[in-house]
């Protein structure tokens, strides 16, 4: 189908993208509700290696955030706020632009490399024993 300005749109693919975004959002919400109701699964990486991965504490952080305890949530895994929220906002803009028939924004290469560097440094620092690095390790639920 061709629009008034001459660009082509594929209504079927936009509709599929909308459904995929809605199902993803519902899955995240259902996962948060399940974490609140059923308890927390152990981290497989931590169980096998004894080390904290970049995602260790993320479920606890989400659980605390859903309960309104933002400061404790930040303490469980600050990456949820430092990388996760900006990434979710960018994804929301990407989906809305795609559904609106406009070109989707691209993630600059420097942003992807910077995020990877932050993940690596964060993972190394949170596994160094003793303060201040041990403060990056997730703790038990309050």
mmCIF file of N, CA, C and O in Angstrom, residues 28-129:
data_model
loop_
_atom_site.group_PDB
_atom_site.id
_atom_site.type_symbol
_atom_site.label_atom_id
_atom_site.label_comp_id
_atom_site.label_asym_id
_atom_site.label_seq_id
_atom_site.Cartn_x
_atom_site.Cartn_y
_atom_site.Cartn_z
ATOM 1 N N UNK A 28 6.174 -9.282 30.578
ATOM 2 C CA UNK A 28 6.964 -8.636 31.636
ATOM 3 C C UNK A 28 6.093 -8.376 32.858
ATOM 4 O O UNK A 28 6.491 -8.640 33.995
ATOM 5 N N UNK A 29 4.885 -7.892 32.638
ATOM 6 C CA UNK A 29 3.966 -7.637 33.740
ATOM 7 C C UNK A 29 3.611 -8.935 34.458
ATOM 8 O O UNK A 29 3.625 -9.000 35.686
ATOM 9 N N UNK A 30 3.314 -9.981 33.703
ATOM 10 C CA UNK A 30 2.984 -11.271 34.314
ATOM 11 C C UNK A 30 4.176 -11.828 35.090
ATOM 12 O O UNK A 30 4.013 -12.399 36.171
ATOM 13 N N UNK A 31 5.376 -11.658 34.553
ATOM 14 C CA UNK A 31 6.567 -12.108 35.266
ATOM 15 C C UNK A 31 6.761 -11.363 36.574
ATOM 16 O O UNK A 31 7.141 -11.951 37.588
ATOM 17 N N UNK A 32 6.489 -10.067 36.564
ATOM 18 C CA UNK A 32 6.595 -9.284 37.795
ATOM 19 C C UNK A 32 5.572 -9.714 38.822
ATOM 20 O O UNK A 32 5.881 -9.848 40.008
ATOM 21 N N UNK A 33 4.358 -9.972 38.378
ATOM 22 C CA UNK A 33 3.312 -10.430 39.294
ATOM 23 C C UNK A 33 3.656 -11.818 39.834
ATOM 24 O O UNK A 33 3.496 -12.092 41.022
ATOM 25 N N UNK A 34 4.152 -12.693 38.974
ATOM 26 C CA UNK A 34 4.542 -14.037 39.422
ATOM 27 C C UNK A 34 5.682 -13.976 40.427
ATOM 28 O O UNK A 34 5.699 -14.719 41.407
ATOM 29 N N UNK A 35 6.641 -13.068 40.202
ATOM 30 C CA UNK A 35 7.759 -12.925 41.145
ATOM 31 C C UNK A 35 7.252 -12.453 42.499
ATOM 32 O O UNK A 35 7.764 -12.867 43.536
ATOM 33 N N UNK A 36 6.251 -11.582 42.494
ATOM 34 C CA UNK A 36 5.677 -11.115 43.753
ATOM 35 C C UNK A 36 4.944 -12.238 44.474
ATOM 36 O O UNK A 36 5.014 -12.371 45.686
ATOM 37 N N UNK A 37 4.220 -13.053 43.714
ATOM 38 C CA UNK A 37 3.358 -14.057 44.320
ATOM 39 C C UNK A 37 4.081 -15.361 44.647
ATOM 40 O O UNK A 37 3.823 -15.967 45.680
ATOM 41 N N UNK A 38 4.977 -15.795 43.779
ATOM 42 C CA UNK A 38 5.550 -17.133 43.906
ATOM 43 C C UNK A 38 6.938 -17.174 44.532
ATOM 44 O O UNK A 38 7.413 -18.240 44.879
ATOM 45 N N UNK A 39 7.595 -16.070 44.639
ATOM 46 C CA UNK A 39 8.956 -16.095 45.141
ATOM 47 C C UNK A 39 9.947 -15.952 44.007
ATOM 48 O O UNK A 39 9.585 -15.740 42.860
ATOM 49 N N UNK A 40 11.205 -16.085 44.321
ATOM 50 C CA UNK A 40 12.255 -15.784 43.364
ATOM 51 C C UNK A 40 13.049 -17.025 42.985
ATOM 52 O O UNK A 40 13.476 -17.779 43.855
ATOM 53 N N UNK A 41 13.279 -17.226 41.687
ATOM 54 C CA UNK A 41 14.114 -18.352 41.267
ATOM 55 C C UNK A 41 15.587 -18.011 41.498
ATOM 56 O O UNK A 41 15.982 -16.852 41.435
ATOM 57 N N UNK A 42 16.416 -19.015 41.764
ATOM 58 C CA UNK A 42 17.842 -18.743 41.929
ATOM 59 C C UNK A 42 18.501 -18.434 40.582
ATOM 60 O O UNK A 42 18.037 -18.880 39.538
ATOM 61 N N UNK A 43 19.567 -17.675 40.630
ATOM 62 C CA UNK A 43 20.329 -17.370 39.420
ATOM 63 C C UNK A 43 21.174 -18.587 39.056
ATOM 64 O O UNK A 43 21.985 -19.052 39.865
ATOM 65 N N UNK A 44 20.986 -19.093 37.856
ATOM 66 C CA UNK A 44 21.710 -20.290 37.426
ATOM 67 C C UNK A 44 23.210 -20.022 37.341
ATOM 68 O O UNK A 44 24.024 -20.835 37.782
ATOM 69 N N UNK A 45 23.599 -18.858 36.796
ATOM 70 C CA UNK A 45 25.018 -18.517 36.668
ATOM 71 C C UNK A 45 25.673 -18.459 38.049
ATOM 72 O O UNK A 45 26.757 -19.003 38.258
ATOM 73 N N UNK A 46 25.018 -17.803 39.014
ATOM 74 C CA UNK A 46 25.569 -17.692 40.369
ATOM 75 C C UNK A 46 25.614 -19.063 41.046
ATOM 76 O O UNK A 46 26.571 -19.367 41.765
ATOM 77 N N UNK A 47 24.610 -19.893 40.806
ATOM 78 C CA UNK A 47 24.589 -21.232 41.400
ATOM 79 C C UNK A 47 25.745 -22.088 40.891
ATOM 80 O O UNK A 47 26.316 -22.873 41.649
ATOM 81 N N UNK A 48 26.091 -21.935 39.612
ATOM 82 C CA UNK A 48 27.152 -22.749 39.022
ATOM 83 C C UNK A 48 28.546 -22.216 39.291
ATOM 84 O O UNK A 48 29.488 -22.996 39.457
ATOM 85 N N UNK A 49 28.715 -20.875 39.307
ATOM 86 C CA UNK A 49 30.057 -20.300 39.397
ATOM 87 C C UNK A 49 30.354 -19.622 40.728
ATOM 88 O O UNK A 49 31.520 -19.410 41.057
ATOM 89 N N UNK A 50 29.331 -19.214 41.457
ATOM 90 C CA UNK A 50 29.547 -18.441 42.680
ATOM 91 C C UNK A 50 29.791 -16.967 42.403
ATOM 92 O O UNK A 50 30.018 -16.189 43.330
ATOM 93 N N UNK A 51 29.744 -16.571 41.131
ATOM 94 C CA UNK A 51 29.951 -15.173 40.744
ATOM 95 C C UNK A 51 28.614 -14.533 40.399
ATOM 96 O O UNK A 51 27.664 -15.216 40.027
ATOM 97 N N UNK A 52 28.576 -13.200 40.507
ATOM 98 C CA UNK A 52 27.369 -12.466 40.135
ATOM 99 C C UNK A 52 27.458 -12.046 38.671
ATOM 100 O O UNK A 52 28.449 -11.459 38.244
ATOM 101 N N UNK A 53 26.417 -12.337 37.916
ATOM 102 C CA UNK A 53 26.341 -11.878 36.534
ATOM 103 C C UNK A 53 25.753 -10.471 36.528
ATOM 104 O O UNK A 53 25.277 -9.996 37.561
ATOM 105 N N UNK A 54 25.741 -9.763 35.400
ATOM 106 C CA UNK A 54 25.167 -8.417 35.383
ATOM 107 C C UNK A 54 23.684 -8.396 35.736
ATOM 108 O O UNK A 54 23.170 -7.402 36.224
ATOM 109 N N UNK A 55 22.996 -9.500 35.532
ATOM 110 C CA UNK A 55 21.569 -9.549 35.821
ATOM 111 C C UNK A 55 21.224 -10.032 37.222
ATOM 112 O O UNK A 55 20.066 -10.000 37.611
ATOM 113 N N UNK A 56 22.225 -10.500 37.972
ATOM 114 C CA UNK A 56 21.938 -10.982 39.324
ATOM 115 C C UNK A 56 21.328 -9.856 40.151
ATOM 116 O O UNK A 56 21.864 -8.754 40.207
ATOM 117 N N UNK A 57 20.216 -10.154 40.777
ATOM 118 C CA UNK A 57 19.503 -9.171 41.577
ATOM 119 C C UNK A 57 18.438 -8.424 40.807
ATOM 120 O O UNK A 57 17.690 -7.641 41.383
ATOM 121 N N UNK A 58 18.334 -8.658 39.495
ATOM 122 C CA UNK A 58 17.355 -7.936 38.687
ATOM 123 C C UNK A 58 15.923 -8.320 39.067
ATOM 124 O O UNK A 58 15.063 -7.447 39.165
ATOM 125 N N UNK A 59 15.682 -9.595 39.325
ATOM 126 C CA UNK A 59 14.336 -10.007 39.720
ATOM 127 C C UNK A 59 13.978 -9.415 41.074
ATOM 128 O O UNK A 59 12.865 -8.921 41.273
ATOM 129 N N UNK A 60 14.944 -9.426 42.002
ATOM 130 C CA UNK A 60 14.700 -8.808 43.306
ATOM 131 C C UNK A 60 14.483 -7.306 43.158
ATOM 132 O O UNK A 60 13.646 -6.713 43.839
ATOM 133 N N UNK A 61 15.238 -6.680 42.256
ATOM 134 C CA UNK A 61 15.082 -5.242 42.031
ATOM 135 C C UNK A 61 13.690 -4.928 41.471
ATOM 136 O O UNK A 61 13.043 -3.969 41.903
ATOM 137 N N UNK A 62 13.239 -5.734 40.512
ATOM 138 C CA UNK A 62 11.894 -5.534 39.959
ATOM 139 C C UNK A 62 10.827 -5.760 41.022
ATOM 140 O O UNK A 62 9.854 -5.015 41.106
ATOM 141 N N UNK A 63 11.028 -6.768 41.833
ATOM 142 C CA UNK A 63 10.064 -7.052 42.895
ATOM 143 C C UNK A 63 9.966 -5.877 43.859
ATOM 144 O O UNK A 63 8.871 -5.470 44.243
ATOM 145 N N UNK A 64 11.094 -5.335 44.262
ATOM 146 C CA UNK A 64 11.096 -4.184 45.165
ATOM 147 C C UNK A 64 10.503 -2.951 44.482
ATOM 148 O O UNK A 64 9.791 -2.168 45.122
ATOM 149 N N UNK A 65 10.791 -2.771 43.199
ATOM 150 C CA UNK A 65 10.246 -1.618 42.477
ATOM 151 C C UNK A 65 8.727 -1.720 42.377
ATOM 152 O O UNK A 65 8.025 -0.715 42.549
ATOM 153 N N UNK A 66 8.212 -2.924 42.124
ATOM 154 C CA UNK A 66 6.758 -3.108 42.064
ATOM 155 C C UNK A 66 6.106 -2.827 43.414
ATOM 156 O O UNK A 66 4.952 -2.441 43.485
ATOM 157 N N UNK A 67 6.857 -3.015 44.481
ATOM 158 C CA UNK A 67 6.338 -2.742 45.821
ATOM 159 C C UNK A 67 6.547 -1.278 46.232
ATOM 160 O O UNK A 67 6.152 -0.890 47.318
ATOM 161 N N UNK A 68 7.217 -0.503 45.383
ATOM 162 C CA UNK A 68 7.408 0.917 45.651
ATOM 163 C C UNK A 68 8.677 1.252 46.402
ATOM 164 O O UNK A 68 8.903 2.408 46.750
ATOM 165 N N UNK A 69 9.544 0.279 46.638
ATOM 166 C CA UNK A 69 10.787 0.514 47.370
ATOM 167 C C UNK A 69 11.917 0.731 46.354
ATOM 168 O O UNK A 69 12.735 -0.153 46.108
ATOM 169 N N UNK A 70 11.959 1.921 45.783
ATOM 170 C CA UNK A 70 12.880 2.217 44.681
ATOM 171 C C UNK A 70 14.337 2.213 45.141
ATOM 172 O O UNK A 70 15.214 1.703 44.447
ATOM 173 N N UNK A 71 14.619 2.783 46.309
ATOM 174 C CA UNK A 71 16.007 2.861 46.776
ATOM 175 C C UNK A 71 16.587 1.464 46.991
ATOM 176 O O UNK A 71 17.712 1.177 46.585
ATOM 177 N N UNK A 72 15.821 0.572 47.637
ATOM 178 C CA UNK A 72 16.295 -0.801 47.831
ATOM 179 C C UNK A 72 16.403 -1.516 46.487
ATOM 180 O O UNK A 72 17.311 -2.325 46.280
ATOM 181 N N UNK A 73 15.491 -1.210 45.577
ATOM 182 C CA UNK A 73 15.533 -1.788 44.246
ATOM 183 C C UNK A 73 16.824 -1.387 43.527
ATOM 184 O O UNK A 73 17.472 -2.216 42.893
ATOM 185 N N UNK A 74 17.187 -0.115 43.635
ATOM 186 C CA UNK A 74 18.427 0.363 43.021
ATOM 187 C C UNK A 74 19.630 -0.366 43.612
ATOM 188 O O UNK A 74 20.586 -0.685 42.907
ATOM 189 N N UNK A 75 19.581 -0.652 44.915
ATOM 190 C CA UNK A 75 20.683 -1.355 45.565
ATOM 191 C C UNK A 75 20.844 -2.795 45.108
ATOM 192 O O UNK A 75 21.945 -3.339 45.151
ATOM 193 N N UNK A 76 19.761 -3.425 44.688
ATOM 194 C CA UNK A 76 19.843 -4.814 44.219
ATOM 195 C C UNK A 76 20.553 -4.913 42.873
ATOM 196 O O UNK A 76 21.338 -5.827 42.653
ATOM 197 N N UNK A 77 20.226 -3.996 41.975
ATOM 198 C CA UNK A 77 20.881 -3.982 40.672
ATOM 199 C C UNK A 77 20.705 -2.609 40.037
ATOM 200 O O UNK A 77 19.686 -2.333 39.402
ATOM 201 N N UNK A 78 21.713 -1.728 40.197
ATOM 202 C CA UNK A 78 21.594 -0.379 39.630
ATOM 203 C C UNK A 78 21.523 -0.353 38.106
ATOM 204 O O UNK A 78 21.055 0.625 37.535
ATOM 205 N N UNK A 79 21.947 -1.426 37.452
ATOM 206 C CA UNK A 79 21.893 -1.442 35.985
ATOM 207 C C UNK A 79 20.466 -1.385 35.470
ATOM 208 O O UNK A 79 20.230 -0.917 34.357
ATOM 209 N N UNK A 80 19.501 -1.829 36.270
ATOM 210 C CA UNK A 80 18.107 -1.752 35.834
ATOM 211 C C UNK A 80 17.725 -0.303 35.570
ATOM 212 O O UNK A 80 16.956 -0.012 34.660
ATOM 213 N N UNK A 81 18.272 0.604 36.338
ATOM 214 C CA UNK A 81 17.961 2.021 36.178
ATOM 215 C C UNK A 81 18.937 2.715 35.230
ATOM 216 O O UNK A 81 18.542 3.585 34.470
ATOM 217 N N UNK A 82 20.199 2.324 35.260
ATOM 218 C CA UNK A 82 21.215 3.007 34.458
ATOM 219 C C UNK A 82 21.179 2.610 32.987
ATOM 220 O O UNK A 82 21.487 3.429 32.121
ATOM 221 N N UNK A 83 20.840 1.364 32.706
ATOM 222 C CA UNK A 83 20.793 0.893 31.323
ATOM 223 C C UNK A 83 19.391 0.438 30.939
ATOM 224 O O UNK A 83 18.907 0.733 29.848
ATOM 225 N N UNK A 84 18.724 -0.263 31.831
ATOM 226 C CA UNK A 84 17.426 -0.856 31.509
ATOM 227 C C UNK A 84 16.352 0.147 31.167
ATOM 228 O O UNK A 84 15.636 -0.004 30.166
ATOM 229 N N UNK A 85 16.203 1.193 31.963
ATOM 230 C CA UNK A 85 15.153 2.179 31.704
ATOM 231 C C UNK A 85 15.414 2.946 30.407
ATOM 232 O O UNK A 85 14.508 3.062 29.582
ATOM 233 N N UNK A 86 16.632 3.470 30.172
ATOM 234 C CA UNK A 86 16.855 4.125 28.874
ATOM 235 C C UNK A 86 16.636 3.179 27.685
ATOM 236 O O UNK A 86 16.084 3.590 26.661
ATOM 237 N N UNK A 87 17.013 1.922 27.836
ATOM 238 C CA UNK A 87 16.810 0.965 26.746
ATOM 239 C C UNK A 87 15.322 0.718 26.512
ATOM 240 O O UNK A 87 14.866 0.650 25.362
ATOM 241 N N UNK A 88 14.544 0.600 27.578
ATOM 242 C CA UNK A 88 13.088 0.416 27.428
ATOM 243 C C UNK A 88 12.444 1.638 26.782
ATOM 244 O O UNK A 88 11.546 1.502 25.946
ATOM 245 N N UNK A 89 12.890 2.832 27.162
ATOM 246 C CA UNK A 89 12.348 4.050 26.547
ATOM 247 C C UNK A 89 12.682 4.107 25.061
ATOM 248 O O UNK A 89 11.842 4.470 24.237
ATOM 249 N N UNK A 90 13.919 3.753 24.720
ATOM 250 C CA UNK A 90 14.310 3.724 23.314
ATOM 251 C C UNK A 90 13.469 2.697 22.550
ATOM 252 O O UNK A 90 13.013 2.967 21.428
ATOM 253 N N UNK A 91 13.230 1.530 23.157
ATOM 254 C CA UNK A 91 12.420 0.500 22.509
ATOM 255 C C UNK A 91 10.980 0.975 22.324
ATOM 256 O O UNK A 91 10.373 0.716 21.286
ATOM 257 N N UNK A 92 10.453 1.702 23.289
ATOM 258 C CA UNK A 92 9.103 2.255 23.174
ATOM 259 C C UNK A 92 9.016 3.243 22.011
ATOM 260 O O UNK A 92 8.061 3.203 21.230
ATOM 261 N N UNK A 93 10.013 4.106 21.874
ATOM 262 C CA UNK A 93 10.056 5.045 20.744
ATOM 263 C C UNK A 93 10.170 4.275 19.433
ATOM 264 O O UNK A 93 9.486 4.589 18.451
ATOM 265 N N UNK A 94 11.003 3.253 19.416
ATOM 266 C CA UNK A 94 11.197 2.456 18.207
ATOM 267 C C UNK A 94 9.885 1.823 17.769
ATOM 268 O O UNK A 94 9.503 1.906 16.597
ATOM 269 N N UNK A 95 9.174 1.188 18.707
ATOM 270 C CA UNK A 95 7.909 0.521 18.370
ATOM 271 C C UNK A 95 6.867 1.543 17.928
ATOM 272 O O UNK A 95 6.164 1.328 16.935
ATOM 273 N N UNK A 96 6.768 2.668 18.646
ATOM 274 C CA UNK A 96 5.746 3.658 18.283
ATOM 275 C C UNK A 96 6.014 4.258 16.904
ATOM 276 O O UNK A 96 5.089 4.501 16.135
ATOM 277 N N UNK A 97 7.275 4.485 16.575
ATOM 278 C CA UNK A 97 7.592 5.015 15.247
ATOM 279 C C UNK A 97 7.297 3.982 14.162
ATOM 280 O O UNK A 97 6.779 4.312 13.109
ATOM 281 N N UNK A 98 7.619 2.725 14.428
ATOM 282 C CA UNK A 98 7.338 1.668 13.452
ATOM 283 C C UNK A 98 5.844 1.516 13.238
ATOM 284 O O UNK A 98 5.378 1.347 12.113
ATOM 285 N N UNK A 99 5.073 1.548 14.326
ATOM 286 C CA UNK A 99 3.628 1.422 14.199
ATOM 287 C C UNK A 99 3.021 2.633 13.517
ATOM 288 O O UNK A 99 1.986 2.517 12.869
ATOM 289 N N UNK A 100 3.655 3.800 13.647
ATOM 290 C CA UNK A 100 3.170 5.013 13.005
ATOM 291 C C UNK A 100 3.602 5.133 11.553
ATOM 292 O O UNK A 100 3.292 6.115 10.892
ATOM 293 N N UNK A 101 4.349 4.154 11.048
ATOM 294 C CA UNK A 101 4.774 4.173 9.658
ATOM 295 C C UNK A 101 6.001 5.048 9.408
ATOM 296 O O UNK A 101 6.346 5.301 8.262
ATOM 297 N N UNK A 102 6.639 5.513 10.451
ATOM 298 C CA UNK A 102 7.840 6.338 10.298
ATOM 299 C C UNK A 102 9.078 5.469 10.439
ATOM 300 O O UNK A 102 9.004 4.381 11.008
ATOM 301 N N UNK A 103 10.211 5.941 9.943
ATOM 302 C CA UNK A 103 11.430 5.143 10.081
ATOM 303 C C UNK A 103 11.820 4.999 11.557
ATOM 304 O O UNK A 103 11.708 5.939 12.331
ATOM 305 N N UNK A 104 12.238 3.814 11.899
ATOM 306 C CA UNK A 104 12.629 3.538 13.278
ATOM 307 C C UNK A 104 13.999 4.138 13.552
ATOM 308 O O UNK A 104 14.873 4.146 12.678
ATOM 309 N N UNK A 105 14.200 4.666 14.766
ATOM 310 C CA UNK A 105 15.526 5.192 15.101
ATOM 311 C C UNK A 105 16.521 4.041 15.221
ATOM 312 O O UNK A 105 16.152 2.920 15.568
ATOM 313 N N UNK A 106 17.741 4.327 14.905
ATOM 314 C CA UNK A 106 18.780 3.312 15.039
ATOM 315 C C UNK A 106 19.594 3.602 16.289
ATOM 316 O O UNK A 106 19.781 4.755 16.675
ATOM 317 N N UNK A 107 20.038 2.553 16.918
ATOM 318 C CA UNK A 107 20.888 2.693 18.088
ATOM 319 C C UNK A 107 22.305 2.936 17.591
ATOM 320 O O UNK A 107 22.843 2.127 16.831
ATOM 321 N N UNK A 108 22.916 4.055 17.985
ATOM 322 C CA UNK A 108 24.276 4.323 17.504
ATOM 323 C C UNK A 108 25.252 3.247 17.983
ATOM 324 O O UNK A 108 25.087 2.691 19.065
ATOM 325 N N UNK A 109 26.233 2.958 17.169
ATOM 326 C CA UNK A 109 27.216 1.932 17.507
ATOM 327 C C UNK A 109 27.935 2.271 18.807
ATOM 328 O O UNK A 109 28.195 1.391 19.624
ATOM 329 N N UNK A 110 28.230 3.560 19.034
ATOM 330 C CA UNK A 110 28.933 3.939 20.256
ATOM 331 C C UNK A 110 28.092 3.614 21.494
ATOM 332 O O UNK A 110 28.639 3.252 22.532
ATOM 333 N N UNK A 111 26.768 3.699 21.388
ATOM 334 C CA UNK A 111 25.896 3.410 22.527
ATOM 335 C C UNK A 111 25.939 1.913 22.860
ATOM 336 O O UNK A 111 25.961 1.534 24.038
ATOM 337 N N UNK A 112 25.941 1.085 21.838
ATOM 338 C CA UNK A 112 26.019 -0.357 22.067
ATOM 339 C C UNK A 112 27.356 -0.730 22.689
ATOM 340 O O UNK A 112 27.420 -1.530 23.628
ATOM 341 N N UNK A 113 28.443 -0.144 22.197
ATOM 342 C CA UNK A 113 29.765 -0.420 22.759
ATOM 343 C C UNK A 113 29.888 0.107 24.186
ATOM 344 O O UNK A 113 30.481 -0.546 25.052
ATOM 345 N N UNK A 114 29.320 1.276 24.442
ATOM 346 C CA UNK A 114 29.354 1.837 25.796
ATOM 347 C C UNK A 114 28.565 0.957 26.761
ATOM 348 O O UNK A 114 29.009 0.709 27.893
ATOM 349 N N UNK A 115 27.408 0.466 26.341
ATOM 350 C CA UNK A 115 26.605 -0.418 27.194
ATOM 351 C C UNK A 115 27.358 -1.714 27.480
ATOM 352 O O UNK A 115 27.356 -2.201 28.622
ATOM 353 N N UNK A 116 28.013 -2.267 26.473
ATOM 354 C CA UNK A 116 28.796 -3.487 26.673
ATOM 355 C C UNK A 116 29.941 -3.233 27.657
ATOM 356 O O UNK A 116 30.200 -4.048 28.551
ATOM 357 N N UNK A 117 30.617 -2.098 27.527
ATOM 358 C CA UNK A 117 31.716 -1.762 28.442
ATOM 359 C C UNK A 117 31.202 -1.607 29.873
ATOM 360 O O UNK A 117 31.826 -2.100 30.820
ATOM 361 N N UNK A 118 30.050 -0.967 30.031
ATOM 362 C CA UNK A 118 29.464 -0.801 31.367
ATOM 363 C C UNK A 118 29.114 -2.160 31.957
ATOM 364 O O UNK A 118 29.370 -2.416 33.137
ATOM 365 N N UNK A 119 28.541 -3.042 31.146
ATOM 366 C CA UNK A 119 28.199 -4.385 31.632
ATOM 367 C C UNK A 119 29.429 -5.144 32.109
ATOM 368 O O UNK A 119 29.414 -5.782 33.164
ATOM 369 N N UNK A 120 30.508 -5.086 31.346
ATOM 370 C CA UNK A 120 31.732 -5.806 31.700
ATOM 371 C C UNK A 120 32.342 -5.229 32.971
ATOM 372 O O UNK A 120 32.683 -5.971 33.911
ATOM 373 N N UNK A 121 32.489 -3.907 33.033
ATOM 374 C CA UNK A 121 33.081 -3.270 34.217
ATOM 375 C C UNK A 121 32.212 -3.530 35.448
ATOM 376 O O UNK A 121 32.726 -3.860 36.523
ATOM 377 N N UNK A 122 30.899 -3.402 35.305
ATOM 378 C CA UNK A 122 29.988 -3.644 36.421
ATOM 379 C C UNK A 122 30.114 -5.081 36.932
ATOM 380 O O UNK A 122 30.170 -5.324 38.139
ATOM 381 N N UNK A 123 30.198 -6.042 36.012
ATOM 382 C CA UNK A 123 30.307 -7.449 36.401
ATOM 383 C C UNK A 123 31.605 -7.711 37.147
ATOM 384 O O UNK A 123 31.613 -8.397 38.171
ATOM 385 N N UNK A 124 32.698 -7.160 36.669
ATOM 386 C CA UNK A 124 33.984 -7.355 37.343
ATOM 387 C C UNK A 124 33.968 -6.702 38.724
ATOM 388 O O UNK A 124 34.345 -7.318 39.728
ATOM 389 N N UNK A 125 33.500 -5.454 38.795
ATOM 390 C CA UNK A 125 33.513 -4.738 40.076
ATOM 391 C C UNK A 125 32.622 -5.393 41.120
ATOM 392 O O UNK A 125 32.993 -5.469 42.294
ATOM 393 N N UNK A 126 31.458 -5.884 40.734
ATOM 394 C CA UNK A 126 30.547 -6.443 41.738
ATOM 395 C C UNK A 126 31.023 -7.778 42.272
ATOM 396 O O UNK A 126 30.499 -8.283 43.253
ATOM 397 N N UNK A 127 32.037 -8.379 41.642
ATOM 398 C CA UNK A 127 32.584 -9.647 42.112
ATOM 399 C C UNK A 127 33.890 -9.484 42.869
ATOM 400 O O UNK A 127 34.485 -10.481 43.282
ATOM 401 N N UNK A 128 34.352 -8.251 43.069
ATOM 402 C CA UNK A 128 35.550 -7.999 43.870
ATOM 403 C C UNK A 128 35.112 -7.901 45.335
ATOM 404 O O UNK A 128 34.254 -7.095 45.673
ATOM 405 N N UNK A 129 35.701 -8.738 46.214
ATOM 406 C CA UNK A 129 35.277 -8.693 47.608
ATOM 407 C C UNK A 129 35.743 -7.414 48.309
ATOM 408 O O UNK A 129 36.772 -6.846 47.962
#
